[in-house]
Amino acid sequence: MPLPFAISNRLAGFTATLGLAVALLPAPTMAQTPASATSAAARATMPLLAAWGGPHGGVPAFDKVRVADFKPALEAAMAENLTEINAIASNPAAPTFENTIAAMERSGQTLTRVSAIYDIWSSTLNDPAFAAVETEMAPKLAAFYDQITQNAALFKRIEAVYNAPATKKLTVEQQRLTEVQYKQFVRAGAKLDATAKARVSEINQQLAGLFTKFSQNVLADEANQVLVLETAQDLAGLPASLVDAAKTTATIRNSGVGVITNTRSSIDPFLTYSTQRPLREKAWRMFTNRGDNGGAHDNNAIITQILQLRAERAKLLGYATHAHLRLDNTMAKTPEAAMDLMLKVWQPAVAREHEEVADMLALAKKEGAPANFKIEPWDYRYYAEKVRKARYDLDQNEVKQYLQLDKMREGMFWVAGELFNFAFVPVTDVPVYHPDVKVWQVNDKATGQQIGLWYFDPYARAGKNSGAWMNAYRNQERMDGKAVTTIVSNNSNFVKGKPGEPVLISWTDATTLFHEFGHALHGLSSNVTYPTLSGTSVVRDYVEFPSQVLENWLATPEVLSKYALHYQTGKPIPQALVDRINKASSFNEGFATTEFLASALIDMKLHLAGAQKIDPDKFERETLAGLGMPHELVMRHRTPQFTHVFSSDGYSAGYYSYLWSVVLAADAFSAFTEAGGPYDKAVAARLRNHVFTVGNTVDPAAGYRAFRGRDPKIDALMKQRGFPLAAAKAAPGKASSGGKGKATRKRK
């Protein structure tokens, strides 16, 4: 059953979007529906309410989904769930693990099925009809979940089990589940008095509506704003794949000779290759001002309200700020620990960025730029690419010829076979929600036993959130002796080119593909009993670790030689080009690290500001100035479009977690390099057994120590990014924590 403190997050948009917008609730589970189930008549008229039937242990009936059914289906499922919860709360028998904690795990099955599909429509098919339903239902869902977490009789039973001496005799996983459930209820306000509970519920409902509006505003700016290229000269410098995509979009929109859409997958390559500086500036401003243009889709007032409400809720729950509330059940434990790590990396990153700009200016002036020429934010990617080519003889367009989307996907499958013993078999016997979506059955290579299903939704389209993320439609579990396999998905926003031609992706895009696949493997590897502890349901600053670490396998010779094949000749990428890629591996890390940390630091500082009323644009501008933010770049996610943080509570005061996790990931990969190499069987087995399979059944810090034999060190990260090690000698990971993450994981 979906549970607690972020119970209000899910409502906010149910997942919005890792990467991608997020909720901290467990993914759907498929245990037997209780006797209190919704009536057969309701199920007959609304397929959304039905148990998932068909092959593979049951699959979502996407072909029967009607937007008009979402509201009545959610309402019926909520009513059913409340009946189940009230039965648990009013049970006259003394509270035990079985009749309280396990009973809660069995409840809410209809709602978790409905909400899984609701999440998909919210993040991938969000048209005006669905948006209207989402706007109405978000506050209602928030109120519903508060009815559970604020149920005094239910919490009394949970607390009794948590404190009972008999609980110490339960299995380790049962004790962990009891602790997680208890602490989540406390964090949601279960111990507050009636007045405070009522106010928390009001806040949660208000936030749910604001989160939904924020997300819809960003979607609107992405859908409605485009850069129209009027002449052939406007296409100058662009790679063929982007030209093809721009021309296709122009044909669809009947506008210009090309159209650049307002998503990162289109804007970043345009900024990298367009020789038309005024157009680069237009594209940059269009993208960085999403949600910040005034009018109906401006998000600044919404952000101010969200921050005020979060601060008030944190106070009611007994925390100094929202940041302290959010980090209470993480590895970092405190905002101060997270800030310490970020600031240790910030100065080396900014120093490297200054060096990068100096190199760009030197090249620009060599090419004839005037003496007073300055690198502006819309110039950074363009001149960085020129420096990369001049210094390393490395042209990203040349690399791109070898990175076909389908081949990179096959490479990921091969890595999963080597490290996790998984085999991926395409299937066509399940319905999908869009023709772009393809499905694979995942089996154990040795036994042939089915592990789960993997859905892949790779392309951008109207109504789909930008970025990349992973979802779990159904979590693995084995309650009551019934093995339930997982269903996971990866979602991207690659731009289609000409029909029938392979989609070529950048090295960065390929890295993102591996990153999100790491989340999927985390879910697929799960081997636990209870769904609340399953898969990616771990703390926020640990959940990115499995995905970050998998990025390292893209550059291994085994993957590149077999799957980095030229899209025309089929020949593998030349070793000389691979050598140049490796030589340039830390190139531009000043830019990449600084733009990320700027967003993470703003996120944390916004939520450490407490009750003060924030003007988002002013706060962003003044805080970045105080940090010494370089003029030549902008935050990776500016505040008015920061969906990680403002379309749910998901990554709020938690965007730092990518850095925390990448420290773990860099340190973990060094365990392979110190042993027999990236495919060392013994190290891979330890990684599976102590990280990927255990979900939230163990403390993450203890799990990491069991894998690595020690706490993580920051050395490997600093080496990877080419930063001086003396600049940062602290490492995260020593604090322990409970709690859970969520089923949607979003790319940074």
XYZ file of C-alpha atoms in Angstrom:
748
model
C 0.000 0.000 0.000
C 1.314 3.463 -0.764
C 2.494 5.121 2.390
C 3.581 8.240 4.063
C 5.620 11.297 4.206
C 5.633 11.662 0.671
C 2.291 10.391 0.453
C 1.394 13.933 -0.409
C 4.079 13.879 -3.072
C 2.507 11.186 -5.102
C -0.738 12.887 -5.108
C 1.013 15.843 -6.435
C 1.405 14.200 -9.683
C 1.971 10.661 -8.769
C 5.398 10.592 -10.301
C 5.666 13.506 -12.477
C 9.126 12.733 -13.480
C 14.017 10.652 -11.879
C 15.060 10.974 -13.171
C 11.850 12.908 -13.958
C 9.082 14.862 -10.870
C 8.769 12.392 -8.492
C 6.877 10.601 -5.788
C 8.222 8.714 -2.836
C 5.676 5.945 -2.742
C 6.086 2.276 -3.474
C 5.239 1.111 -6.942
C 2.156 -0.990 -7.600
C 2.108 -4.486 -6.223
C -0.173 -7.280 -7.372
C -1.011 -9.345 -4.304
C -4.490 -10.843 -3.999
C -7.208 -8.205 -3.800
C -9.094 -8.407 -0.468
C -12.746 -9.292 -0.125
C -13.640 -5.617 0.237
C -12.853 -5.133 -3.436
C -14.730 -2.762 -5.662
C -17.936 -4.225 -7.041
C -17.881 -6.459 -10.081
C -20.247 -4.064 -11.835
C -17.812 -1.179 -11.412
C -14.952 -3.314 -12.706
C -17.000 -4.326 -15.733
C -17.688 -0.721 -16.701
C -14.205 0.561 -15.819
C -11.335 -1.675 -17.006
C -8.927 0.455 -14.979
C -10.263 -1.217 -11.834
C -9.719 -4.758 -13.024
C -6.824 -6.930 -11.930
C -4.100 -7.067 -14.544
C -4.652 -10.179 -16.621
C -2.941 -11.803 -19.558
C 0.602 -13.181 -19.805
C 3.672 -12.489 -17.657
C 1.785 -12.553 -14.371
C -0.615 -9.901 -15.647
C 0.050 -6.658 -17.525
C -1.621 -3.241 -17.674
C -4.493 -3.169 -20.151
C -3.284 -0.006 -21.853
C -5.506 -0.673 -24.853
C -8.615 -0.248 -22.685
C -7.653 2.991 -20.913
C -10.035 5.931 -21.269
C -9.163 9.288 -19.752
C -12.797 9.695 -18.684
C -12.387 6.635 -16.429
C -9.522 7.986 -14.332
C -11.610 10.075 -11.944
C -14.300 7.461 -11.146
C -11.691 4.682 -11.019
C -9.498 6.597 -8.566
C -12.517 7.444 -6.421
C -13.702 3.815 -6.353
C -10.200 2.545 -5.574
C -9.761 5.077 -2.765
C -13.089 4.062 -1.235
C -12.064 0.404 -1.380
C -8.692 1.171 0.195
C -10.285 3.127 3.057
C -12.565 0.171 3.784
C -9.505 -2.069 4.016
C -7.622 0.371 6.240
C -10.586 0.834 8.569
C -10.847 -2.924 8.925
C -7.192 -3.099 9.993
C -7.542 -0.145 12.365
C -10.684 -1.529 14.029
C -9.494 -5.122 14.337
C -10.418 -6.208 17.910
C -7.458 -8.584 18.071
C -4.231 -7.391 19.667
C -1.946 -5.760 17.073
C 0.697 -8.030 15.555
C 2.998 -7.804 12.599
C 0.704 -10.077 10.610
C -2.648 -8.405 11.328
C -1.332 -4.845 11.078
C 1.930 -4.333 9.152
C 1.514 -7.249 6.731
C -2.189 -6.505 6.378
C -1.333 -2.981 5.257
C 1.028 -4.432 2.655
C -1.866 -6.449 1.248
C -4.236 -3.503 1.080
C -4.690 -0.930 -1.647
C -4.035 -3.203 -4.608
C -6.714 -1.712 -6.820
C -5.515 1.816 -6.114
C -1.875 1.001 -6.846
C -2.862 -0.512 -10.187
C -4.984 2.487 -11.155
C -2.381 4.987 -9.993
C 0.385 3.210 -11.948
C -1.496 3.874 -15.181
C -2.488 7.355 -14.013
C 1.226 8.092 -13.520
C 2.021 7.028 -17.057
C -0.616 9.293 -18.554
C 0.596 12.159 -16.344
C 4.194 11.903 -17.546
C 3.844 10.697 -21.134
C 0.327 11.474 -22.479
C -0.621 14.657 -20.646
C -3.082 16.278 -23.041
C -5.690 18.922 -22.039
C -8.307 16.267 -21.202
C -5.976 14.476 -18.823
C -4.650 17.750 -17.377
C -8.196 18.660 -16.324
C -8.568 15.350 -14.488
C -5.142 15.743 -12.867
C -5.959 19.254 -11.668
C -9.140 18.031 -9.993
C -7.780 14.809 -8.528
C -4.414 15.915 -7.104
C -5.880 17.608 -3.992
C -8.389 14.777 -3.526
C -5.612 12.216 -3.541
C -3.642 14.261 -1.036
C -6.639 14.371 1.298
C -7.182 10.646 0.859
C -3.658 9.681 1.881
C -3.848 11.990 4.870
C -6.890 10.030 6.011
C -4.597 7.012 6.268
C -1.536 8.584 7.863
C -3.706 10.540 10.297
C -5.841 7.549 11.307
C -5.193 7.514 15.052
C -6.429 3.960 15.599
C -4.270 2.648 12.779
C -1.167 4.431 14.026
C -1.787 3.168 17.546
C -1.603 -0.385 16.218
C 1.532 0.335 14.155
C 3.189 1.911 17.193
C 2.241 -1.065 19.349
C 3.893 -3.476 16.916
C 6.957 -1.231 16.618
C 7.411 -1.168 20.414
C 6.454 -4.789 21.119
C 9.234 -7.074 22.446
C 7.981 -9.753 20.052
C 9.014 -7.582 17.098
C 12.655 -8.225 17.926
C 12.025 -11.902 17.147
C 10.769 -11.198 13.631
C 12.932 -11.649 10.550
C 15.338 -8.854 9.714
C 13.147 -7.792 6.785
C 10.000 -7.772 8.934
C 11.731 -5.628 11.543
C 12.916 -3.258 8.821
C 9.417 -2.986 7.351
C 7.918 -2.262 10.766
C 10.493 0.459 11.406
C 9.966 2.021 7.973
C 6.185 2.062 8.349
C 6.310 3.536 11.842
C 8.810 6.288 11.006
C 6.965 7.242 7.844
C 3.740 7.725 9.760
C 5.524 9.827 12.362
C 7.125 11.955 9.658
C 3.703 12.431 8.086
C 2.310 13.820 11.353
C 0.725 10.808 13.021
C 1.684 12.114 16.485
C 0.286 15.623 15.978
C -2.846 16.872 17.693
C -6.090 17.177 15.760
C -5.624 20.842 14.874
C -2.101 20.351 13.558
C -3.159 17.258 11.615
C -5.941 19.207 9.942
C -3.541 21.961 8.944
C -0.979 19.473 7.566
C -3.731 17.934 5.473
C -4.765 21.359 4.179
C -1.150 22.078 3.257
C -0.771 18.741 1.479
C -3.886 19.406 -0.594
C -2.735 22.901 -1.497
C 0.708 21.624 -2.438
C -0.772 18.881 -4.593
C -2.624 21.449 -6.665
C 0.421 23.722 -6.924
C 2.707 20.871 -7.949
C 0.318 19.908 -10.719
C 0.031 23.476 -11.965
C 3.815 23.922 -11.912
C 4.359 20.828 -14.020
C 1.627 21.738 -16.460
C 3.089 25.230 -16.897
C 6.481 23.807 -17.836
C 4.848 21.359 -20.237
C 2.908 24.233 -21.805
C 6.036 26.317 -22.425
C 7.832 23.316 -23.867
C 4.918 22.485 -26.165
C 3.975 26.010 -27.249
C 7.352 27.684 -27.715
C 9.592 26.750 -30.636
C 12.410 28.329 -32.597
C 11.410 28.640 -36.243
C 14.302 28.560 -38.703
C 13.278 30.651 -41.707
C 16.107 30.100 -44.196
C 18.628 27.451 -45.172
C 21.327 29.640 -43.584
C 19.565 29.236 -40.237
C 20.420 25.524 -40.419
C 24.146 26.223 -40.866
C 26.461 24.056 -38.790
C 23.791 21.654 -37.576
C 24.406 17.902 -37.853
C 22.336 16.024 -40.404
C 20.266 14.251 -37.760
C 19.174 17.545 -36.189
C 18.478 19.065 -39.613
C 16.264 16.096 -40.493
C 14.390 16.367 -37.192
C 13.977 20.130 -37.578
C 12.648 19.756 -41.117
C 10.231 17.020 -40.065
C 8.888 19.195 -37.259
C 8.594 22.163 -39.635
C 6.525 20.054 -42.005
C 4.225 18.966 -39.202
C 3.832 22.538 -37.968
C 3.765 24.008 -41.486
C 6.260 26.641 -40.378
C 9.676 27.657 -41.763
C 12.370 25.382 -43.177
C 13.091 23.931 -39.748
C 11.779 24.021 -36.198
C 13.782 23.493 -33.001
C 11.535 22.312 -30.190
C 11.859 23.566 -26.626
C 13.359 20.424 -25.094
C 16.908 19.647 -24.013
C 17.286 16.931 -26.653
C 16.846 19.601 -29.371
C 18.290 22.688 -27.681
C 21.624 21.251 -26.510
C 22.769 20.099 -29.965
C 21.534 23.346 -31.504
C 23.610 25.355 -29.024
C 26.578 23.080 -29.704
C 26.648 23.296 -33.489
C 24.676 26.273 -34.805
C 26.970 28.868 -36.345
C 24.242 31.508 -36.068
C 24.974 33.289 -32.787
C 21.734 35.346 -32.653
C 19.719 32.141 -33.112
C 21.747 30.406 -30.405
C 20.806 33.225 -28.054
C 17.122 32.919 -28.972
C 17.196 29.151 -28.400
C 19.007 29.541 -25.083
C 16.588 32.176 -23.794
C 13.569 30.171 -24.879
C 14.798 27.097 -23.014
C 16.147 28.743 -19.857
C 13.056 30.938 -19.439
C 10.515 28.118 -19.366
C 8.077 28.927 -16.577
C 9.537 32.440 -16.288
C 7.823 34.418 -19.018
C 4.998 36.097 -17.124
C 1.414 35.375 -18.045
C -0.647 32.263 -17.417
C 2.272 29.816 -17.398
C 4.656 31.724 -15.129
C 5.772 29.649 -12.133
C 7.318 32.258 -9.835
C 4.253 32.902 -7.668
C 3.657 29.150 -7.447
C 7.215 28.593 -6.201
C 6.770 31.239 -3.511
C 3.598 29.527 -2.302
C 5.182 26.071 -2.356
C 8.155 27.237 -0.297
C 5.908 28.946 2.266
C 3.712 25.871 2.637
C 6.660 23.503 2.915
C 8.230 25.677 5.614
C 4.993 25.781 7.590
C 4.519 22.022 7.322
C 8.077 21.357 8.468
C 7.509 23.505 11.570
C 4.290 21.674 12.374
C 6.141 18.372 12.078
C 8.879 19.557 14.430
C 11.691 20.385 12.006
C 13.632 23.622 11.645
C 13.126 23.743 7.876
C 11.831 21.650 4.996
C 15.448 20.732 4.262
C 15.874 19.250 7.735
C 12.638 17.305 7.328
C 13.607 15.919 3.938
C 17.133 14.872 4.932
C 16.144 13.292 8.227
C 15.860 9.832 6.642
C 18.713 10.017 4.131
C 22.338 8.945 4.146
C 23.434 12.558 4.588
C 21.071 12.935 7.572
C 21.452 16.737 7.719
C 21.495 19.649 5.249
C 24.859 20.649 6.686
C 26.431 17.355 5.587
C 25.026 17.726 2.082
C 26.176 21.352 1.858
C 29.644 20.378 3.050
C 30.066 17.900 0.209
C 28.696 20.303 -2.415
C 30.910 23.189 -1.359
C 33.999 20.981 -1.330
C 33.399 20.205 -4.998
C 32.089 23.666 -5.968
C 35.381 25.553 -5.780
C 37.406 23.058 -7.857
C 34.557 22.955 -10.398
C 34.399 26.749 -10.734
C 38.181 26.970 -10.997
C 38.116 24.428 -13.821
C 35.276 26.334 -15.525
C 37.421 29.480 -15.567
C 40.187 27.510 -17.277
C 37.719 26.212 -19.849
C 36.501 29.740 -20.630
C 40.057 30.984 -21.036
C 40.656 28.242 -23.600
C 37.462 29.206 -25.431
C 38.349 32.890 -25.530
C 41.793 32.123 -26.875
C 40.295 30.035 -29.664
C 37.575 32.616 -30.441
C 40.135 35.389 -30.769
C 42.339 33.175 -32.908
C 39.330 32.820 -35.209
C 38.947 36.598 -35.413
C 36.673 37.547 -32.526
C 37.076 41.177 -31.361
C 39.291 41.980 -28.383
C 36.297 42.677 -26.128
C 34.503 39.441 -27.067
C 32.907 37.603 -24.118
C 31.732 34.030 -23.906
C 28.016 34.193 -23.190
C 25.899 31.282 -21.933
C 24.621 30.616 -25.466
C 28.228 30.383 -26.642
C 29.523 27.893 -24.082
C 28.585 24.621 -25.766
C 29.539 25.973 -29.195
C 33.058 26.994 -28.224
C 33.553 24.033 -25.900
C 32.974 21.754 -28.862
C 35.497 23.740 -30.905
C 38.082 23.436 -28.106
C 37.385 19.716 -27.795
C 38.045 19.248 -31.493
C 41.167 21.434 -31.470
C 42.699 19.908 -28.338
C 41.706 16.266 -28.648
C 40.857 16.010 -32.357
C 37.483 14.854 -31.098
C 34.301 15.831 -32.914
C 31.110 14.726 -31.184
C 29.461 14.423 -34.577
C 32.127 11.896 -35.534
C 31.436 9.930 -32.347
C 27.702 10.106 -32.973
C 28.047 8.148 -36.228
C 28.836 5.097 -34.084
C 26.126 5.555 -31.461
C 22.902 4.138 -32.866
C 20.074 4.093 -30.331
C 19.103 0.494 -31.072
C 22.705 -0.717 -30.876
C 23.283 1.102 -27.595
C 20.177 -0.592 -26.229
C 21.604 -3.952 -27.290
C 24.844 -3.006 -25.550
C 22.958 -2.344 -22.329
C 21.314 -5.751 -22.611
C 24.722 -7.364 -23.047
C 26.104 -5.617 -19.955
C 23.049 -6.757 -17.984
C 23.798 -10.308 -19.099
C 27.413 -10.112 -18.001
C 26.833 -8.424 -14.630
C 23.334 -9.626 -13.684
C 22.810 -12.802 -15.734
C 19.770 -11.274 -17.443
C 18.541 -12.057 -20.951
C 16.151 -9.732 -22.805
C 13.629 -11.241 -25.229
C 11.299 -8.970 -27.253
C 7.587 -9.660 -26.807
C 4.550 -8.516 -28.736
C 1.821 -10.142 -26.647
C 1.181 -7.143 -24.371
C -0.694 -3.893 -25.080
C 1.214 -0.600 -25.041
C 0.015 2.956 -24.453
C 1.722 4.409 -27.550
C 3.076 2.882 -30.776
C 6.597 4.052 -29.865
C 6.691 1.754 -26.826
C 8.401 -1.649 -27.153
C 8.501 -4.430 -24.548
C 11.036 -7.100 -23.561
C 10.709 -10.094 -21.260
C 13.633 -10.322 -18.846
C 14.818 -13.811 -17.920
C 17.525 -15.343 -15.788
C 20.146 -16.523 -18.311
C 21.003 -19.649 -16.335
C 17.524 -20.902 -15.423
C 15.317 -19.268 -18.031
C 13.013 -18.087 -15.252
C 11.188 -14.834 -15.981
C 12.417 -11.926 -13.852
C 10.097 -9.246 -15.176
C 9.179 -7.031 -18.116
C 11.009 -3.965 -19.458
C 9.073 -1.299 -21.397
C 11.011 1.252 -23.466
C 9.480 4.593 -24.525
C 12.349 6.404 -26.282
C 10.966 9.364 -28.245
C 9.837 12.906 -27.513
C 6.232 13.907 -28.220
C 3.652 16.463 -27.171
C 2.339 15.835 -23.659
C 5.429 13.930 -22.562
C 7.704 15.282 -19.848
C 11.172 16.202 -21.056
C 14.238 14.396 -19.785
C 14.683 10.723 -19.025
C 13.400 8.539 -16.224
C 12.567 5.075 -14.960
C 9.196 3.869 -13.689
C 8.126 0.723 -11.867
C 4.627 -0.299 -12.891
C 4.681 -3.240 -10.490
C 7.164 -4.078 -7.741
C 8.698 -7.468 -7.158
C 7.467 -9.266 -4.030
C 6.852 -12.736 -2.615
C 4.312 -12.210 0.138
C 2.179 -15.162 1.183
C 4.296 -17.534 -0.873
C 3.274 -15.897 -4.163
C 6.144 -14.701 -6.344
C 5.249 -11.482 -8.161
C 7.611 -10.334 -10.909
C 8.314 -6.694 -11.549
C 7.415 -4.496 -14.504
C 9.710 -1.529 -15.133
C 10.136 1.053 -17.870
C 12.735 3.459 -19.193
C 11.606 6.689 -20.828
C 13.637 9.103 -22.946
C 13.118 12.017 -25.310
C 15.223 11.265 -28.346
C 14.272 13.138 -31.493
C 13.169 11.052 -34.441
C 14.813 11.714 -37.772
C 13.860 10.395 -41.172
C 11.609 7.317 -41.180
C 13.588 4.108 -41.511
C 16.925 5.627 -40.584
C 18.709 4.800 -37.312
C 18.506 7.361 -34.531
C 22.006 8.602 -33.743
C 22.630 9.836 -30.223
C 25.407 11.768 -28.541
C 27.863 10.359 -26.038
C 25.999 12.276 -23.327
C 22.705 10.756 -24.449
C 24.233 7.287 -24.449
C 25.466 7.889 -20.900
C 21.956 8.938 -19.886
C 20.585 5.767 -21.494
C 22.903 3.627 -19.360
C 22.068 5.731 -16.279
C 18.340 5.132 -16.536
C 18.905 1.481 -17.355
C 20.778 1.253 -14.053
C 17.558 2.239 -12.292
C 15.699 -0.427 -14.267
C 18.253 -3.074 -13.295
C 17.875 -2.006 -9.663
C 14.153 -2.753 -9.938
C 14.599 -5.954 -11.952
C 17.209 -7.329 -9.528
C 14.992 -6.923 -6.465
C 14.643 -10.075 -4.361
C 12.620 -9.188 -1.270
C 9.397 -10.272 0.394
C 7.484 -7.042 0.958
C 6.615 -4.555 -1.812
C 7.210 -1.462 0.324
C 10.894 -2.457 0.584
C 11.250 -3.559 -3.023
C 13.467 -2.384 -5.855
C 14.267 1.316 -5.992
C 12.309 2.122 -2.810
C 15.427 3.355 -1.030
C 16.468 6.726 0.347
C 16.878 9.598 -2.092
C 20.659 9.995 -1.899
C 21.209 6.255 -2.411
C 18.720 5.608 -5.202
C 20.927 7.313 -7.783
C 23.927 5.145 -6.894
C 22.964 2.046 -8.949
C 22.184 4.226 -11.969
C 25.304 6.369 -11.670
C 27.564 3.350 -11.374
C 26.168 1.681 -14.502
C 27.209 4.686 -16.602
C 30.792 3.446 -16.324
C 30.168 0.415 -18.537
C 29.375 2.452 -21.666
C 33.052 3.238 -22.209
C 34.310 -0.316 -21.694
C 36.074 -1.811 -24.735
C 33.700 -4.775 -24.750
C 30.660 -2.527 -25.300
C 32.281 -0.174 -27.778
C 33.807 -2.887 -29.954
C 30.553 -4.865 -30.221
C 27.876 -2.190 -30.232
C 29.408 1.158 -31.219
C 29.046 0.432 -34.921
C 29.022 2.958 -37.748
C 25.477 3.502 -38.901
C 26.440 3.181 -42.587
C 29.385 0.774 -42.740
C 28.664 -1.343 -39.663
C 32.331 -1.145 -38.697
C 33.182 -0.812 -34.975
C 34.404 2.470 -33.626
C 38.155 2.788 -34.314
C 40.486 2.364 -31.374
C 42.121 5.669 -32.228
C 38.765 7.429 -31.757
C 38.168 5.543 -28.498
C 41.591 6.686 -27.300
C 40.648 10.282 -28.062
C 37.355 9.845 -26.179
C 39.200 8.478 -23.148
C 41.814 11.235 -23.305
C 39.021 13.832 -23.288
C 36.979 12.066 -20.599
C 37.381 14.853 -18.042
C 37.030 17.630 -20.611
C 34.394 20.253 -19.785
C 33.815 18.805 -16.299
C 34.051 22.323 -14.900
C 30.962 23.269 -16.868
C 29.048 20.042 -16.180
C 29.765 20.003 -12.457
C 29.159 23.724 -11.949
C 25.813 23.826 -13.768
C 24.621 20.826 -11.727
C 25.891 22.144 -8.385
C 24.332 25.552 -9.022
C 20.920 23.875 -9.171
C 21.644 21.678 -6.157
C 22.862 24.581 -4.031
C 19.895 26.785 -4.949
C 17.545 23.924 -4.111
C 19.099 23.448 -0.677
C 19.361 27.143 0.131
C 15.738 27.776 -0.891
C 14.615 25.126 1.576
C 16.950 26.268 4.340
C 15.449 29.769 4.119
C 12.550 28.721 6.328
C 9.493 30.929 6.510
C 10.877 33.968 4.697
C 8.894 34.929 1.620
C 10.990 34.173 -1.445
C 11.066 36.032 -4.737
C 12.447 33.126 -6.818
C 14.154 35.145 -9.549
C 15.767 37.519 -7.060
C 16.815 34.702 -4.724
C 18.332 32.753 -7.589
C 20.208 35.779 -8.926
C 21.564 36.962 -5.557
C 22.458 33.511 -4.242
C 24.368 32.583 -7.371
C 26.238 35.882 -7.223
C 27.198 35.153 -3.635
C 28.500 31.734 -4.631
C 30.580 33.194 -7.431
C 28.564 31.600 -10.237
C 30.434 32.066 -13.521
C 28.799 34.481 -15.933
C 29.162 32.098 -18.857
C 26.714 29.426 -17.770
C 23.345 28.970 -16.131
C 21.934 26.467 -13.661
C 21.170 23.109 -15.239
C 17.576 23.590 -14.064
C 16.570 27.163 -13.335
C 14.105 27.573 -10.493
C 10.940 28.278 -12.587
C 11.353 24.992 -14.503
C 12.922 22.848 -11.765
C 10.441 19.976 -11.968
C 12.616 17.715 -9.818
C 11.901 20.085 -6.936
C 8.565 21.794 -7.610
C 6.358 19.290 -9.419
C 6.381 17.110 -6.290
C 8.276 16.866 -3.030
C 10.452 14.193 -4.652
C 13.862 15.806 -4.999
C 13.088 18.924 -2.936
C 16.138 19.690 -0.802
C 17.442 16.523 -2.420
C 18.934 17.409 -5.775
C 22.335 17.139 -4.066
C 21.690 13.378 -4.027
C 23.121 12.964 -7.533
C 26.497 14.176 -6.278
C 26.260 12.093 -3.104
C 25.450 9.029 -5.194
C 28.164 9.669 -7.769
C 30.748 9.641 -4.989
C 29.492 6.141 -4.178
C 29.405 5.195 -7.858
C 32.949 6.338 -8.622
C 34.253 4.574 -5.527
C 32.277 1.424 -6.379
C 33.560 1.232 -9.947
C 37.106 1.511 -8.636
C 36.441 -1.806 -6.856
C 36.192 -3.363 -10.319
C 39.286 -1.643 -11.683
C 41.239 -2.681 -8.588
C 40.201 -6.287 -9.196
C 39.933 -8.080 -12.523
C 38.327 -5.256 -14.507
C 34.787 -3.993 -15.231
C 33.391 -7.504 -15.663
C 35.044 -9.139 -12.659
C 32.585 -11.829 -11.586
C 33.330 -11.710 -7.862
C 32.923 -7.924 -7.597
C 29.768 -8.043 -9.746
C 28.299 -10.674 -7.432
C 28.988 -8.493 -4.382
C 27.376 -5.509 -6.116
C 24.275 -7.552 -6.930
C 23.996 -9.166 -3.519
C 24.559 -6.082 -1.364
C 23.174 -3.250 -3.512
C 20.891 -4.280 -6.370
C 18.886 -7.168 -4.889
C 18.215 -5.976 -1.343
C 15.935 -2.973 -1.906
C 15.352 -1.199 1.388
C 15.699 -4.317 3.539
C 19.088 -3.157 4.820
C 20.568 0.168 5.837
C 22.178 1.617 2.686
C 25.427 2.564 4.415
C 25.723 -0.966 5.794
C 24.912 -2.394 2.383
C 27.638 -0.314 0.768
C 30.181 -1.368 3.386
C 29.249 -5.023 2.805
C 29.942 -4.538 -0.902
C 33.089 -2.408 -0.671
C 34.535 -3.520 2.647
C 34.710 0.084 3.846
C 32.971 3.447 3.665
C 33.205 5.314 0.337
C 35.986 7.777 -0.423
C 35.748 10.883 -2.582
C 39.113 10.243 -4.262
C 37.731 8.344 -7.265
C 35.219 11.072 -8.109
C 37.820 13.826 -8.006
C 40.126 11.750 -10.197
C 37.338 11.020 -12.702
C 36.563 14.705 -13.078
C 40.164 15.826 -13.180
C 39.878 17.946 -10.014
C 42.695 18.249 -7.461
C 42.171 15.747 -4.681
C 43.413 18.154 -2.020
C 40.331 20.290 -2.651
C 38.013 17.742 -1.128
C 38.864 14.977 1.317
C 35.473 14.224 2.884
C 33.269 11.358 1.788
C 29.608 10.657 2.337
C 28.059 7.429 3.442
C 28.699 6.985 7.154
C 25.268 7.991 8.369
C 22.582 5.365 8.507
C 18.973 5.820 7.602
C 15.606 4.269 7.003
C 12.758 5.299 4.766
C 12.193 4.885 1.100
C 12.606 6.412 -2.285
C 10.127 6.020 -5.088
C 9.336 4.215 -8.219
C 10.161 6.987 -10.642
C 13.802 7.882 -11.095
C 14.808 10.947 -13.035
C 17.954 11.938 -14.881
C 19.848 14.851 -13.373
